Short mmCIF file of C-alpha atoms and ligand atoms in Angstrom, two decimals:
data_model
loop_
_atom_site.label_atom_id
_atom_site.label_comp_id
_atom_site.label_asym_id
_atom_site.label_seq_id
_atom_site.Cartn_x
_atom_site.Cartn_y
_atom_site.Cartn_z
CA MET A 1 8.50 23.12 10.40
CA THR A 2 8.08 19.64 11.84
CA ALA A 3 4.72 17.95 12.26
CA GLY A 4 3.43 14.55 13.23
CA ILE A 5 1.41 12.39 15.60
CA ASP A 6 1.63 13.48 19.22
CA ASP A 7 -0.84 10.97 20.68
CA ILE A 8 -3.40 8.44 19.57
CA ALA A 9 -6.60 7.03 21.12
CA ILE A 10 -9.05 4.35 20.11
CA TYR A 11 -12.69 3.55 20.73
CA ILE A 12 -13.91 0.03 19.99
CA PRO A 13 -17.56 -1.05 20.42
CA ARG A 14 -18.15 -3.48 23.30
CA LEU A 15 -19.89 -6.21 21.29
CA TYR A 16 -18.17 -8.84 19.22
CA ILE A 17 -18.88 -11.96 17.25
CA ASP A 18 -16.39 -14.73 17.84
CA ALA A 19 -14.83 -16.37 14.78
CA ALA A 20 -15.69 -19.85 16.10
CA ASP A 21 -19.40 -18.92 16.49
CA PHE A 22 -19.39 -17.29 13.07
CA ALA A 23 -17.83 -20.33 11.40
CA GLU A 24 -20.26 -22.70 13.07
CA ALA A 25 -23.31 -20.67 12.02
CA ARG A 26 -22.10 -20.28 8.44
CA GLY A 27 -20.90 -23.89 8.10
CA LEU A 28 -17.28 -22.86 7.63
CA ASP A 29 -14.05 -24.35 8.93
CA PRO A 30 -13.10 -22.07 11.88
CA VAL A 31 -9.46 -22.51 10.85
CA LYS A 32 -10.25 -20.58 7.65
CA LEU A 33 -11.09 -17.51 9.74
CA GLN A 34 -8.49 -17.94 12.45
CA LYS A 35 -5.52 -19.05 10.36
CA GLY A 36 -6.55 -18.35 6.76
CA LEU A 37 -7.69 -14.76 7.35
CA GLY A 38 -6.29 -14.02 10.83
CA VAL A 39 -9.71 -13.16 12.28
CA SER A 40 -10.49 -14.20 15.89
CA GLN A 41 -13.11 -11.65 16.92
CA MET A 42 -15.01 -8.98 15.00
CA ALA A 43 -16.23 -5.88 16.86
CA ILE A 44 -19.90 -5.09 16.16
CA VAL A 45 -21.68 -1.80 16.90
CA ASP A 46 -24.55 -1.73 19.35
CA ALA A 47 -28.04 -0.52 18.43
CA ASN A 48 -27.24 2.91 19.93
CA GLN A 49 -23.97 3.49 18.07
CA ASP A 50 -23.01 4.95 14.70
CA PRO A 51 -19.62 5.99 13.29
CA ALA A 52 -20.08 9.55 14.62
CA CYS A 53 -20.41 8.45 18.24
CA LEU A 54 -17.47 6.04 17.89
CA ALA A 55 -15.46 9.05 16.64
CA ALA A 56 -16.67 11.39 19.42
CA ASN A 57 -15.82 8.82 22.10
CA ALA A 58 -12.29 8.47 20.69
CA CYS A 59 -11.89 12.29 20.59
CA LEU A 60 -13.01 12.66 24.19
CA ARG A 61 -10.47 10.05 25.28
CA VAL A 62 -7.54 11.80 23.61
CA MET A 63 -8.63 15.22 24.92
CA GLU A 64 -9.14 14.04 28.50
CA LYS A 65 -5.88 12.11 28.53
CA ASN A 66 -3.93 15.20 27.42
CA ASN A 67 -5.97 17.72 29.43
CA LEU A 68 -6.83 19.55 26.22
CA SER A 69 -9.50 22.19 25.98
CA PRO A 70 -11.38 23.00 22.74
CA ASP A 71 -9.14 26.08 22.38
CA ASP A 72 -6.16 23.78 21.89
CA ILE A 73 -7.78 22.22 18.81
CA GLY A 74 -7.75 24.14 15.50
CA ARG A 75 -9.08 21.44 13.16
CA LEU A 76 -11.18 18.33 13.46
CA TYR A 77 -11.30 16.09 10.38
CA ILE A 78 -13.24 12.85 10.07
CA SER A 79 -12.43 10.25 7.47
CA THR A 80 -15.00 7.53 6.94
CA GLU A 81 -16.69 5.40 4.35
CA SER A 82 -19.67 4.78 6.62
CA ALA A 83 -21.30 8.19 6.08
CA PHE A 84 -25.02 8.43 6.85
CA ASP A 85 -25.70 11.82 5.26
CA GLU A 86 -24.93 13.01 1.72
CA SER A 87 -24.37 16.62 2.78
CA LYS A 88 -23.89 17.18 6.52
CA ALA A 89 -20.31 16.32 7.44
CA MET A 90 -19.65 13.84 10.22
CA ASN A 91 -17.31 16.20 12.08
CA SER A 92 -20.29 18.50 12.74
CA TYR A 93 -22.09 15.72 14.65
CA VAL A 94 -18.89 15.02 16.58
CA ILE A 95 -18.48 18.67 17.52
CA GLY A 96 -22.13 18.70 18.65
CA MET A 97 -21.39 15.75 20.94
CA LEU A 98 -18.13 17.17 22.30
CA GLU A 99 -19.89 20.47 23.05
CA GLN A 100 -22.27 18.56 25.35
CA VAL A 101 -19.19 18.03 27.54
CA TYR A 102 -17.12 21.17 26.85
CA GLY A 103 -19.95 23.71 26.48
CA GLN A 104 -22.11 25.07 23.68
CA GLY A 105 -20.02 26.90 21.04
CA SER A 106 -16.70 25.80 22.55
CA PHE A 107 -15.52 24.35 19.18
CA GLU A 108 -16.88 27.25 17.11
CA HIS A 109 -13.41 28.19 15.83
CA CYS A 110 -12.55 24.63 14.81
CA GLY A 111 -12.56 23.97 11.05
CA GLY A 112 -12.75 20.63 9.33
CA VAL A 113 -14.50 18.37 6.86
CA GLU A 114 -15.46 14.74 6.37
CA THR A 115 -13.19 13.08 3.79
CA LYS A 116 -14.01 10.10 1.59
CA PHE A 117 -11.90 7.71 -0.47
CA ALA A 118 -12.71 4.26 0.91
CA CYS A 119 -10.00 3.15 3.36
CA VAL A 120 -7.29 5.61 2.23
CA SER A 121 -9.06 8.90 3.05
CA GLY A 122 -7.67 9.06 6.59
CA SER A 123 -4.16 9.10 5.15
CA TYR A 124 -5.06 12.02 2.89
CA ALA A 125 -6.57 13.80 5.93
CA LEU A 126 -3.40 13.20 7.94
CA TYR A 127 -1.27 14.54 5.09
CA ASP A 128 -3.41 17.67 4.64
CA ASN A 129 -3.42 18.44 8.36
CA THR A 130 0.31 17.79 8.63
CA ASN A 131 0.81 20.35 5.88
CA TRP A 132 -1.51 22.81 7.66
CA ILE A 133 0.87 22.60 10.61
CA ARG A 134 4.01 22.71 8.44
CA ALA A 135 2.71 25.82 6.69
CA GLY A 136 2.53 27.62 10.03
CA GLU A 137 -1.26 28.00 9.82
CA ALA A 138 -1.95 26.18 13.07
CA GLU A 139 -0.85 29.04 15.36
CA GLY A 140 0.10 26.65 18.12
CA LYS A 141 -3.09 24.64 17.92
CA SER A 142 -3.37 20.91 17.26
CA ALA A 143 -5.46 19.00 14.74
CA LEU A 144 -7.60 15.98 15.48
CA VAL A 145 -7.79 13.50 12.59
CA VAL A 146 -10.34 10.79 13.28
CA VAL A 147 -10.78 7.62 11.23
CA SER A 148 -14.06 5.93 12.09
CA ASP A 149 -15.90 3.13 10.36
CA ILE A 150 -18.32 0.25 10.56
CA ALA A 151 -17.22 -2.52 8.20
CA LYS A 152 -20.50 -4.29 7.49
CA TYR A 153 -21.02 -6.71 4.61
CA ASP A 154 -24.06 -8.56 3.27
CA MET A 155 -25.27 -11.58 5.25
CA GLY A 156 -23.82 -14.76 3.80
CA SER A 157 -21.32 -12.92 1.55
CA SER A 158 -17.62 -13.78 1.60
CA GLY A 159 -16.91 -10.31 3.01
CA GLU A 160 -19.01 -11.08 6.11
CA MET A 161 -15.95 -12.89 7.56
CA THR A 162 -14.04 -9.61 7.51
CA GLN A 163 -16.28 -7.23 9.46
CA GLY A 164 -15.42 -4.97 12.41
CA ALA A 165 -15.95 -1.46 13.75
CA GLY A 166 -14.11 1.26 15.64
CA ALA A 167 -12.51 4.68 15.63
CA VAL A 168 -8.93 5.89 15.99
CA VAL A 169 -8.07 9.53 16.62
CA MET A 170 -4.67 11.07 16.05
CA LEU A 171 -3.60 14.29 17.70
CA LEU A 172 -1.27 16.18 15.36
CA ASN A 173 0.98 19.08 16.25
CA ASP A 174 4.39 20.66 15.66
CA GLU A 175 6.08 18.99 18.64
CA PRO A 176 4.90 15.40 18.21
CA ARG A 177 5.92 12.98 20.95
CA LEU A 178 5.17 9.83 18.93
CA LEU A 179 6.03 10.18 15.26
CA GLU A 180 7.35 12.97 13.05
CA PHE A 181 6.40 12.58 9.39
CA ASP A 182 9.24 12.53 6.86
CA PRO A 183 8.92 15.64 4.68
CA LYS A 184 8.47 15.64 0.90
CA VAL A 185 8.21 11.87 0.42
CA THR A 186 4.48 11.14 0.64
CA SER A 187 3.54 9.39 -2.60
CA THR A 188 0.27 8.36 -4.18
CA SER A 189 -1.14 6.26 -6.95
CA ILE A 190 -4.71 6.48 -8.29
CA LYS A 191 -6.95 4.67 -10.82
CA ASP A 192 -10.69 4.63 -11.57
CA GLU A 193 -11.76 1.13 -10.44
CA TYR A 194 -14.80 -0.79 -9.15
CA ASP A 195 -13.18 -3.26 -6.77
CA PHE A 196 -15.30 -2.20 -3.79
CA TYR A 197 -17.92 0.55 -3.65
CA ARG A 198 -21.18 1.45 -1.93
CA PRO A 199 -23.80 3.11 -4.13
CA PHE A 200 -26.16 5.76 -2.64
CA GLY A 201 -28.75 4.28 -0.31
CA LYS A 202 -27.02 0.92 0.08
CA GLU A 203 -25.81 0.10 3.59
CA THR A 204 -23.32 -2.57 2.55
CA PRO A 205 -20.69 -2.47 -0.21
CA ILE A 206 -20.49 -4.33 -3.51
CA VAL A 207 -17.18 -6.17 -3.26
CA HIS A 208 -15.00 -8.07 -5.68
CA GLY A 209 -12.75 -9.39 -2.94
CA GLN A 210 -10.00 -11.22 -4.83
CA TYR A 211 -9.84 -8.43 -7.44
CA SER A 212 -9.59 -5.87 -4.66
CA ASN A 213 -6.79 -7.77 -2.91
CA LEU A 214 -4.67 -7.85 -6.06
CA LEU A 215 -5.44 -4.24 -6.94
CA TYR A 216 -4.46 -3.17 -3.41
CA MET A 217 -1.04 -4.78 -3.80
CA ILE A 218 -0.47 -3.35 -7.29
CA GLN A 219 -1.46 0.17 -6.23
CA VAL A 220 0.64 0.17 -3.06
CA ARG A 221 3.59 -1.09 -5.07
CA LYS A 222 3.18 1.80 -7.52
CA ALA A 223 3.02 4.29 -4.65
CA LEU A 224 6.13 2.65 -3.15
CA GLU A 225 7.98 3.13 -6.47
CA ALA A 226 7.08 6.84 -6.37
CA TYR A 227 8.10 7.04 -2.69
CA LYS A 228 11.47 5.48 -3.52
CA LYS A 229 12.17 8.13 -6.14
CA LYS A 230 11.21 10.94 -3.75
CA VAL A 231 13.28 9.53 -0.91
CA ILE A 232 16.35 9.34 -3.13
CA SER A 233 15.90 12.74 -4.78
CA SER A 234 15.23 14.46 -1.44
CA ASN A 235 18.31 12.78 0.07
CA LEU A 236 16.25 11.51 2.99
CA ILE A 237 17.80 8.08 2.64
CA LYS A 238 21.07 7.10 1.01
CA MET A 239 20.53 3.77 -0.71
CA LYS A 240 23.59 1.54 -1.05
CA GLU A 241 24.09 -1.06 -3.74
CA ASN A 242 21.97 -4.19 -3.31
CA GLU A 243 19.66 -2.56 -0.83
CA THR A 244 15.93 -2.01 -1.15
CA ILE A 245 13.88 0.82 0.28
CA LEU A 246 12.22 -1.69 2.62
CA ASP A 247 15.61 -2.29 4.28
CA HIS A 248 15.38 1.33 5.44
CA MET A 249 12.00 0.94 7.09
CA ASP A 250 12.29 -0.54 10.57
CA TYR A 251 8.54 -1.12 10.65
CA ILE A 252 5.97 -1.40 7.90
CA ASN A 253 2.28 -0.83 8.62
CA MET A 254 -0.13 -1.99 5.95
CA HIS A 255 -3.84 -1.45 5.39
CA LEU A 256 -5.57 -4.38 7.12
CA PRO A 257 -9.06 -5.34 5.87
CA TYR A 258 -8.18 -8.53 7.79
CA SER A 259 -4.89 -9.22 9.47
CA ASN A 260 -3.52 -11.77 6.97
CA MET A 261 -3.94 -9.23 4.17
CA GLY A 262 -1.01 -7.42 5.77
CA LYS A 263 1.08 -10.57 5.43
CA LYS A 264 0.04 -11.06 1.80
CA ALA A 265 0.74 -7.43 0.89
CA LEU A 266 4.13 -7.41 2.61
CA ALA A 267 5.13 -10.63 0.85
CA TYR A 268 4.12 -9.09 -2.49
CA LEU A 269 6.15 -5.92 -1.90
CA VAL A 270 9.20 -7.77 -0.58
CA ARG A 271 9.13 -10.20 -3.51
CA HIS A 272 9.05 -7.38 -6.03
CA GLU A 273 11.82 -5.49 -4.26
CA TRP A 274 14.13 -8.48 -3.79
CA ARG A 275 13.68 -9.85 -7.31
CA GLN A 276 16.22 -7.33 -8.64
CA LEU A 277 18.88 -8.16 -6.03
CA PRO A 278 21.61 -10.83 -5.71
CA ARG A 279 19.85 -12.20 -2.59
CA TRP A 280 16.98 -13.43 -4.84
CA LYS A 281 19.14 -16.26 -6.27
CA ASN A 282 19.45 -17.80 -2.82
CA ILE A 283 15.70 -17.39 -2.21
CA LEU A 284 14.83 -19.15 -5.48
CA GLU A 285 17.17 -22.01 -4.56
CA GLN A 286 15.38 -22.42 -1.23
CA ILE A 287 11.93 -22.29 -2.85
CA GLY A 288 12.98 -24.82 -5.47
CA MET A 289 10.79 -23.46 -8.26
CA GLU A 290 10.92 -20.65 -10.82
CA GLU A 291 8.82 -17.60 -10.12
CA PRO A 292 5.63 -18.11 -12.16
CA ILE A 293 4.67 -15.62 -14.89
CA PRO A 294 1.07 -15.09 -16.10
CA LYS A 295 0.23 -16.27 -19.66
CA ASP A 296 -0.31 -12.62 -20.52
CA PRO A 297 2.19 -10.69 -18.39
CA ARG A 298 0.82 -7.35 -19.66
CA GLY A 299 -2.80 -8.40 -19.16
CA THR A 300 -5.49 -6.92 -16.96
CA ILE A 301 -6.20 -7.86 -13.34
CA GLU A 302 -9.17 -9.89 -14.65
CA SER A 303 -6.96 -11.82 -17.07
CA VAL A 304 -4.42 -12.55 -14.34
CA LEU A 305 -7.15 -13.77 -11.94
CA ALA A 306 -8.70 -15.88 -14.72
CA ASP A 307 -5.34 -17.54 -15.45
CA GLU A 308 -6.00 -20.44 -13.08
CA GLU A 309 -2.72 -22.23 -13.73
CA PHE A 310 -0.72 -19.08 -12.94
CA MET A 311 -2.83 -18.28 -9.87
CA ALA A 312 -2.32 -21.78 -8.43
CA LYS A 313 1.44 -21.68 -9.07
CA ASP A 314 1.75 -18.16 -7.75
CA HIS A 315 -0.11 -19.16 -4.59
CA GLU A 316 2.29 -22.07 -4.11
CA PHE A 317 5.30 -19.84 -4.79
CA THR A 318 4.08 -17.20 -2.33
CA LYS A 319 3.50 -19.80 0.38
CA LEU A 320 7.05 -21.16 -0.07
CA PHE A 321 8.50 -17.66 -0.19
CA THR A 322 6.80 -16.69 3.08
CA LYS A 323 8.36 -19.77 4.73
CA THR A 324 11.95 -18.72 3.94
CA GLN A 325 13.94 -17.53 6.94
CA GLU A 326 14.75 -14.27 5.13
CA TYR A 327 11.07 -13.39 4.68
CA GLN A 328 10.17 -14.63 8.17
CA ASP A 329 12.77 -12.26 9.63
CA VAL A 330 11.24 -9.31 7.77
CA PHE A 331 7.72 -10.34 8.75
CA GLU A 332 8.53 -10.88 12.43
CA SER A 333 10.60 -7.76 12.88
CA LYS A 334 8.68 -5.25 10.74
CA LEU A 335 5.02 -6.28 10.55
CA SER A 336 3.86 -8.96 13.00
CA SER A 337 3.10 -6.71 16.01
CA SER A 338 0.84 -4.50 13.89
CA LEU A 339 -1.48 -7.44 13.20
CA ILE A 340 -2.38 -8.30 16.82
CA ALA A 341 -5.15 -5.70 17.27
CA SER A 342 -6.71 -6.48 13.89
CA THR A 343 -7.06 -10.15 14.86
CA MET A 344 -8.99 -9.12 18.00
CA ILE A 345 -11.14 -6.40 16.46
CA GLY A 346 -11.48 -7.03 12.72
CA ASN A 347 -11.81 -4.66 9.80
CA LEU A 348 -11.96 -0.93 10.58
CA TYR A 349 -11.73 0.33 6.98
CA THR A 350 -10.13 3.83 7.30
CA ALA A 351 -8.98 3.08 10.85
CA SER A 352 -7.40 -0.31 10.22
CA LEU A 353 -3.99 1.03 9.16
CA TYR A 354 -3.82 3.25 12.24
CA LEU A 355 -5.03 0.58 14.62
CA GLY A 356 -2.15 -1.46 13.18
CA PHE A 357 0.29 1.40 13.86
CA ARG A 358 -1.02 1.64 17.43
CA SER A 359 -0.74 -2.15 17.83
CA SER A 360 2.82 -2.20 16.52
CA LEU A 361 3.95 0.48 19.02
CA GLU A 362 2.42 -1.28 22.02
CA PHE A 363 3.59 -4.79 21.24
CA GLU A 364 7.08 -3.86 20.03
CA TYR A 365 7.57 -1.80 23.21
CA GLN A 366 6.42 -4.78 25.26
CA LYS A 367 9.14 -6.86 23.58
CA GLY A 368 11.64 -4.40 25.05
CA VAL A 369 12.61 -2.77 21.75
CA ASP A 370 13.89 0.81 21.99
CA LEU A 371 11.76 2.51 19.36
CA GLU A 372 13.45 5.91 19.35
CA GLY A 373 14.55 6.92 15.85
CA LYS A 374 12.93 3.92 14.17
CA ARG A 375 11.51 4.67 10.73
CA ILE A 376 7.94 3.52 10.23
CA GLY A 377 6.62 3.09 6.69
CA PHE A 378 2.89 3.15 5.92
CA GLY A 379 1.16 1.41 3.00
CA SER A 380 -2.35 2.84 2.79
CA TYR A 381 -4.96 1.63 0.31
CA GLY A 382 -8.51 2.67 -0.52
CA SER A 383 -10.70 0.90 -3.05
CA GLY A 384 -11.92 2.74 -6.04
CA SER A 385 -8.81 3.14 -5.95
CA SER A 386 -5.83 4.95 -4.49
CA ALA A 387 -2.75 4.08 -2.49
CA MET A 388 -0.49 6.27 -0.40
CA VAL A 389 2.99 5.48 0.93
CA PHE A 390 4.70 7.69 3.51
CA SER A 391 6.93 7.38 6.55
CA GLY A 392 7.99 8.95 9.80
CA LEU A 393 10.46 8.68 12.66
CA VAL A 394 9.60 7.65 16.22
CA GLN A 395 10.42 10.57 18.51
CA PRO A 396 12.59 10.59 21.67
CA GLU A 397 9.52 11.25 23.88
CA TYR A 398 7.59 8.27 22.50
CA GLU A 399 7.87 6.31 25.75
CA GLU A 400 5.69 8.85 27.58
CA ILE A 401 2.81 7.70 25.37
CA VAL A 402 3.60 4.09 24.56
CA LYS A 403 4.36 2.89 28.10
CA SER A 404 0.73 3.30 29.13
CA MET A 405 -0.79 1.68 26.02
CA ASN A 406 -2.95 -1.29 26.91
CA LEU A 407 -5.13 -2.55 24.12
CA GLU A 408 -7.27 -4.86 26.24
CA ALA A 409 -7.95 -2.16 28.84
CA GLU A 410 -8.74 0.40 26.13
CA ILE A 411 -11.20 -1.93 24.41
CA GLY A 412 -12.81 -2.59 27.82
CA GLN A 413 -15.04 -5.44 28.86
CA ARG A 414 -16.72 -7.00 25.84
CA LYS A 415 -19.90 -9.00 25.31
CA ARG A 416 -19.74 -12.05 23.06
CA LEU A 417 -22.87 -12.00 20.89
CA THR A 418 -25.00 -15.06 20.28
CA TRP A 419 -25.78 -15.75 16.64
CA SER A 420 -29.37 -14.53 16.96
CA GLU A 421 -28.22 -11.31 18.69
CA TYR A 422 -25.74 -10.77 15.86
CA GLU A 423 -28.47 -11.31 13.25
CA GLU A 424 -30.83 -8.85 14.98
CA LEU A 425 -28.14 -6.19 15.03
CA HIS A 426 -27.03 -6.86 11.46
CA GLU A 427 -30.61 -6.54 10.21
CA ASN A 428 -31.08 -3.26 12.15
CA LYS A 429 -34.06 -4.72 14.02
CA LEU A 430 -33.31 -2.96 17.31
CA THR A 431 -34.02 0.62 18.33
CA PRO A 432 -31.35 2.58 20.27
CA GLU A 433 -33.08 1.95 23.59
CA GLN A 434 -32.79 -1.80 22.95
CA SER A 435 -28.97 -1.61 23.01
CA LYS A 436 -27.20 -4.70 24.35
CA VAL A 437 -24.90 -2.89 26.76
CA HIS A 438 -25.33 0.26 28.82
CA THR A 439 -22.11 2.21 29.02
CA LYS A 440 -21.25 5.12 31.31
CA LYS A 441 -19.65 8.42 30.26
CA GLU A 442 -19.91 7.67 26.55
CA PHE A 443 -21.73 9.29 23.65
CA VAL A 444 -24.62 7.21 22.34
CA LEU A 445 -27.27 7.68 19.70
CA VAL A 446 -30.76 8.05 21.09
CA ASP A 447 -32.90 8.94 18.09
CA VAL A 448 -32.98 9.34 14.31
CA LYS A 449 -36.00 11.35 13.20
CA THR A 450 -38.30 9.95 10.52
CA ASP A 451 -40.89 12.69 9.92
CA VAL A 452 -40.74 14.53 6.58
CA GLU A 453 -39.48 17.91 7.86
CA SER A 454 -36.61 16.63 10.00
CA ARG A 455 -35.90 13.19 8.54
CA GLY A 456 -32.38 11.97 9.36
CA GLU A 457 -31.77 14.35 12.28
CA ARG A 458 -29.78 12.51 14.92
CA ARG A 459 -29.80 13.10 18.65
CA TYR A 460 -26.98 11.92 20.90
CA VAL A 461 -26.48 12.01 24.66
CA PHE A 462 -23.50 11.62 26.96
CA THR A 463 -24.44 8.84 29.37
CA SER A 464 -24.04 9.37 33.09
N1 COA X 1 -8.05 -23.70 6.72
C1 COA X 1 -7.04 -22.80 6.65
N2 COA X 1 -6.99 -21.81 5.71
C2 COA X 1 -8.00 -21.74 4.82
C3 COA X 1 -9.07 -22.64 4.83
C4 COA X 1 -9.08 -23.68 5.84
N3 COA X 1 -10.05 -24.56 5.91
N4 COA X 1 -9.90 -22.33 3.82
C5 COA X 1 -9.36 -21.25 3.20
N5 COA X 1 -8.22 -20.90 3.82
C6 COA X 1 -7.33 -19.77 3.50
C7 COA X 1 -7.11 -19.61 1.99
O1 COA X 1 -6.04 -20.41 1.53
C8 COA X 1 -6.81 -18.12 1.91
O2 COA X 1 -5.46 -17.91 2.31
P1 COA X 1 -4.42 -17.22 1.29
O3 COA X 1 -4.99 -15.86 1.02
O4 COA X 1 -3.15 -17.19 2.04
O5 COA X 1 -4.43 -18.07 0.10
C9 COA X 1 -7.67 -17.52 3.01
O6 COA X 1 -8.00 -18.58 3.90
C10 COA X 1 -8.96 -16.92 2.49
O7 COA X 1 -9.61 -17.91 1.74
P2 COA X 1 -10.27 -17.56 0.34
O8 COA X 1 -10.81 -18.79 -0.27
O9 COA X 1 -9.34 -16.69 -0.45
O10 COA X 1 -11.48 -16.69 0.89
P3 COA X 1 -12.70 -16.08 0.14
O11 COA X 1 -12.47 -15.94 -1.30
O12 COA X 1 -13.89 -16.84 0.58
O13 COA X 1 -12.80 -14.61 0.78
C11 COA X 1 -11.91 -12.38 0.95
C12 COA X 1 -11.69 -13.86 1.26
C13 COA X 1 -10.88 -11.60 1.75
C14 COA X 1 -11.71 -12.11 -0.53
C15 COA X 1 -13.35 -11.94 1.39
O14 COA X 1 -13.51 -12.18 2.74
C16 COA X 1 -13.61 -10.47 1.10
O15 COA X 1 -13.96 -10.08 -0.01
N6 COA X 1 -13.48 -9.62 2.14
C17 COA X 1 -13.63 -8.17 1.98
C18 COA X 1 -12.25 -7.60 1.76
C19 COA X 1 -12.34 -6.15 1.48
O16 COA X 1 -13.08 -5.45 2.10
N7 COA X 1 -11.57 -5.70 0.51
C20 COA X 1 -11.65 -4.32 0.10
C21 COA X 1 -10.74 -3.38 0.79
S1 COA X 1 -9.06 -3.74 0.67
#
């Protein structure tokens, strides 16, 4: 049985901090954010928003757009790394909110859980729900998989330049109009690591940014190796001599903690794939230097990062590699459109890969590309750490969905925060009623109880 993504909707908070304002306040060169990281604006949640209401607002959008009733939905999964309860799952809050609109008990039949594995958990949730449909368990119903996060880092930390917030919901079913997942090729890689984690009770993560970046690329590469084997053994793709698996992906969507990380990760994968092929000789001639090798090629990530001479040479080599026409062609045709939304919104943790997918569809369609039958590859990464690589084919009906995509309209009118407003929000100094904007027909948080018996209970309303 086939299964895949039928439609997709986003919800992005209306507040943002502009990269220029951020750089000025932190004494940084704005070019570092805009060009070095690819960050122009970072979405920030209001005082009356949490990841559950971002998720519920996204769900309502996809349901209203498709005229769905709760009976059409068999499962609602939420993937997040911004959980605010150690036991109660975030999908239960979302169902509570949706039932304010659709009626008490209307989602009673709808199963689901909250999943966690840093930024990769949404991909696991998609895979599990796809298999629920493939197994024939869905009985004609659809699944909603929501990825919702607030990427918030410590004040003054290097991660603070890569914040953002938002939710993406994907409607999955057995007649998907957007993307059908390729069967039996989803591949994973996993390793116990401490590149990025958030201990109990801490609102912001502990991050080893450069370590995490390198680990991300290594893990995705391992998952890609496993994917390659599966694709060949399942006969999904016939690889000819001197081809790489990436030649068979028309688009590649990468996990985007910031948009330039997509560029870095793609360059890493392409380099490793092309190194084995005759075309590499020509690339090396253009670059004009040998590919650097660490002093200890079998060393740890720490030893590679500590090898300053190698790191400097590798950085230079990568920069020259990304300037070659051959790499530029891959970048422009397969990745660049997926980065546009990330630049405007920032880091969405679990949702960043899928915002990239959504961005790629809209902006490639706007270029006039016929997307039907195009194979899209996904490189998903979650710290801690695990990677997942999978793919799917754009369906003949895709235009029905993609023609009306309009990122700016879907984000809506935004308010540019002043530095002191940003600081107040970051330090959680405001109560929900002191929110900066007042939105209509959206779920908002109105109260979190603090008394002993009901501590942590959250109350939401649908604004009129
Ligand atoms: N003008 C233009 N570019 C500049 C610049 C300037 N003045 N200053 C720096 N840059 C470039 C750097 O060359 C680098 O580009 P490169 O990666 O192509 O080499 C980029 O900007 C970032 O600079 P860098 O010095 O590496 O930044 P940093 O060490 O201060 O922090 C992160 C960058 C990404 C490591 C940090 O923001 C972070 O940890 N973010 C969190 C990431 C995360 O969440 N990871 C976990 C999940 S995957």
